[in-house]
Coordinates of N, CA and C in Angstrom, one line a residue:
X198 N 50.1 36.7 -36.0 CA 49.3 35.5 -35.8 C 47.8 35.9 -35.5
X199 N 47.5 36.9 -35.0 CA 46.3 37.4 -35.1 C 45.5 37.3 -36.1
X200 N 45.8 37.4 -37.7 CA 45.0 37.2 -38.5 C 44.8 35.7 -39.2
X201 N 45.0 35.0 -38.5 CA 45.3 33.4 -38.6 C 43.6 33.0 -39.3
X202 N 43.6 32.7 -40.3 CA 42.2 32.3 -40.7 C 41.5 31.4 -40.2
X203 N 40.8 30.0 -40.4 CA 40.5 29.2 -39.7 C 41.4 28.0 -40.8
X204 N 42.3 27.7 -41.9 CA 42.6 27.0 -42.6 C 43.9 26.8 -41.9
X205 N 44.4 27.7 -41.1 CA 45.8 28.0 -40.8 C 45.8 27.6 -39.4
X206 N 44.7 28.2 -38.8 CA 44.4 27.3 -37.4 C 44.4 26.1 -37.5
X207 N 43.5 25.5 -38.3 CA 43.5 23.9 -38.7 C 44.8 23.0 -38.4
X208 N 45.8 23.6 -39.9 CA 47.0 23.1 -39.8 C 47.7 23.4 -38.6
X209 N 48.0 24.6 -37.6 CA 48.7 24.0 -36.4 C 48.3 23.5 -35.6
X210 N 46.7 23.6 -35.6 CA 46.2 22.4 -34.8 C 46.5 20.5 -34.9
X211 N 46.5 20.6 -36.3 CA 47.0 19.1 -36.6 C 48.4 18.5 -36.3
X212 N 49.1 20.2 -36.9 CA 50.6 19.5 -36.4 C 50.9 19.7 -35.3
X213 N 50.6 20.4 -34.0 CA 50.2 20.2 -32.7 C 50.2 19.1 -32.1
X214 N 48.9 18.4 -32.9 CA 48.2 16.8 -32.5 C 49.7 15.9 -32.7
X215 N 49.7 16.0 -34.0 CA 50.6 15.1 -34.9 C 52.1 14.8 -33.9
X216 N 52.9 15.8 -33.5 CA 53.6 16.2 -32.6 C 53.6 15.7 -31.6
X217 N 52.3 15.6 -30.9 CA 52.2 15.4 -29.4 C 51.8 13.4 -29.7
X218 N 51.5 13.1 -30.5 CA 50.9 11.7 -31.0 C 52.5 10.9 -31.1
X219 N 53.6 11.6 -32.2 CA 54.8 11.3 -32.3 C 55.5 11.1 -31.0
X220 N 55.6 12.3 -29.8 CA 56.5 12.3 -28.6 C 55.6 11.1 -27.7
X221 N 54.7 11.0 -27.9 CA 54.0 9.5 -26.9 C 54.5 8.6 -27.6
X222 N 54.1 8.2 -28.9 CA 54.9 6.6 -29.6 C 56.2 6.8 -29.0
X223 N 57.0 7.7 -29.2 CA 58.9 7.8 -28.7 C 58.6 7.4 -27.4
X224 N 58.1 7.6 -26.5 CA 58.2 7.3 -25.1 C 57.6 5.8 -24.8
X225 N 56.8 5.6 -25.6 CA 56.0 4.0 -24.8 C 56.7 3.2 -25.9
X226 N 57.5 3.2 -26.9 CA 58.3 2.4 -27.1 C 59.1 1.5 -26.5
X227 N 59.0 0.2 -26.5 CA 59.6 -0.8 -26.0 C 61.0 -0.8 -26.5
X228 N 62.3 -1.0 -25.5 CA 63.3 -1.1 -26.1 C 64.0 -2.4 -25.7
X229 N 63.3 -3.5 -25.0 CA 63.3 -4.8 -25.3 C 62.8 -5.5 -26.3
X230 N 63.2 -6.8 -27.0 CA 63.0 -7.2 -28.3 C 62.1 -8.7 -27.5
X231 N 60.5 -8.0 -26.9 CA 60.0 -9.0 -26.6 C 59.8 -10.3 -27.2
X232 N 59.2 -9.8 -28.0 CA 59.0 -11.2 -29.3 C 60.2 -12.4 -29.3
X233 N 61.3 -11.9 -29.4 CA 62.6 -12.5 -30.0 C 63.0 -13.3 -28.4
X234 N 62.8 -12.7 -27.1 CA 63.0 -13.4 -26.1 C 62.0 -14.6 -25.8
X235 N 60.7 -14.0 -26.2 CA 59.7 -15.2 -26.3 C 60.0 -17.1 -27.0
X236 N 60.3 -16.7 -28.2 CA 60.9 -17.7 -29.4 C 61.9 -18.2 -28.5
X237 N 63.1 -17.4 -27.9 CA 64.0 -18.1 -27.7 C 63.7 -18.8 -26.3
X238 N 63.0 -18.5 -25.6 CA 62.1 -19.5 -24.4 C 61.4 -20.6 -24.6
X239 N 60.7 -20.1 -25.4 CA 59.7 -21.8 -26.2 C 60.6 -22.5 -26.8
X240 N 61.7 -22.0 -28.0 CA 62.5 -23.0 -28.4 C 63.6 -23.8 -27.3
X241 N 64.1 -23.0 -26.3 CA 65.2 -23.5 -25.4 C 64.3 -24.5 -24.5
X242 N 63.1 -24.2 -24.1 CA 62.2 -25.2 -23.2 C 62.4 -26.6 -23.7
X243 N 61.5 -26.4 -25.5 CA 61.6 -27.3 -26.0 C 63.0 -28.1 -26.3
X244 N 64.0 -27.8 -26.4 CA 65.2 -28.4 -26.5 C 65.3 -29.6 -24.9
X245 N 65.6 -28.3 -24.1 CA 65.5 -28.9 -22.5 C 64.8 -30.6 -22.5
X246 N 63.1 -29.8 -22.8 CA 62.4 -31.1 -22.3 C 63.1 -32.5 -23.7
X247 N 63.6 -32.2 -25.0 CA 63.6 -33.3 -25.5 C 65.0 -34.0 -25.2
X248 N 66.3 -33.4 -24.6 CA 67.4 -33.6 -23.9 C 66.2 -34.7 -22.5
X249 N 66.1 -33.8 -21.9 CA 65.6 -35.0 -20.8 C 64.9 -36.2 -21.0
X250 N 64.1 -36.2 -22.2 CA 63.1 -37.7 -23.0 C 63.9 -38.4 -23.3
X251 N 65.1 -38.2 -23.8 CA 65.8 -38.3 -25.1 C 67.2 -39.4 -23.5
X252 N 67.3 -38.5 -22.6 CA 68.0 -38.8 -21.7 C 67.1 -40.3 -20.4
X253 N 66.4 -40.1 -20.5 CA 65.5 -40.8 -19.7 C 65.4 -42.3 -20.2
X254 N 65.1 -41.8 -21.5 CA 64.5 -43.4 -22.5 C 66.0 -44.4 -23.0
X255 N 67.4 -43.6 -22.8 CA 68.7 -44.3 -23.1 C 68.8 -44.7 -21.6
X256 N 68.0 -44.7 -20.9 CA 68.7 -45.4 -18.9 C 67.7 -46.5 -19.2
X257 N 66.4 -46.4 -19.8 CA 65.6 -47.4 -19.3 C 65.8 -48.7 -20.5
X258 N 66.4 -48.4 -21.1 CA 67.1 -49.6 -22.1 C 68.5 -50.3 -21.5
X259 N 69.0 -49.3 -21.0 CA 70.1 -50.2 -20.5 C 69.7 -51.7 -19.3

């Protein structure tokens, strides 16, 4: 490895980077499906509150 040119340095320098760039994304990966819990909060809320409208406005007719 001593006679390592500067073309060849380059390349393990990049895959080095490349490497070290890959094992960070693997680690700060989320392994909750935030998005999907989101949707299902805003849609469930919204259900809730139209159950309770929906419940409220059949008392005040009777």
């Amino acid at each position: 490895m001593a006679d390592m040119n500067e073309i060849e340095a380059a390349a393990h320098a990049a895959k080095r980077v490349r490497e070290a760039a890959d094992k960070t994304e693997r680690e700060t990966k989320s392994t909750l499906p935030l998005l999907e819990i989101g949707i299902g909060l805003g849609v469930g809320s919204a259900a809730l509150a139209a159950a309770l409208l929906y419940a409220s406005r059949s008392r005040k007719d009777k």
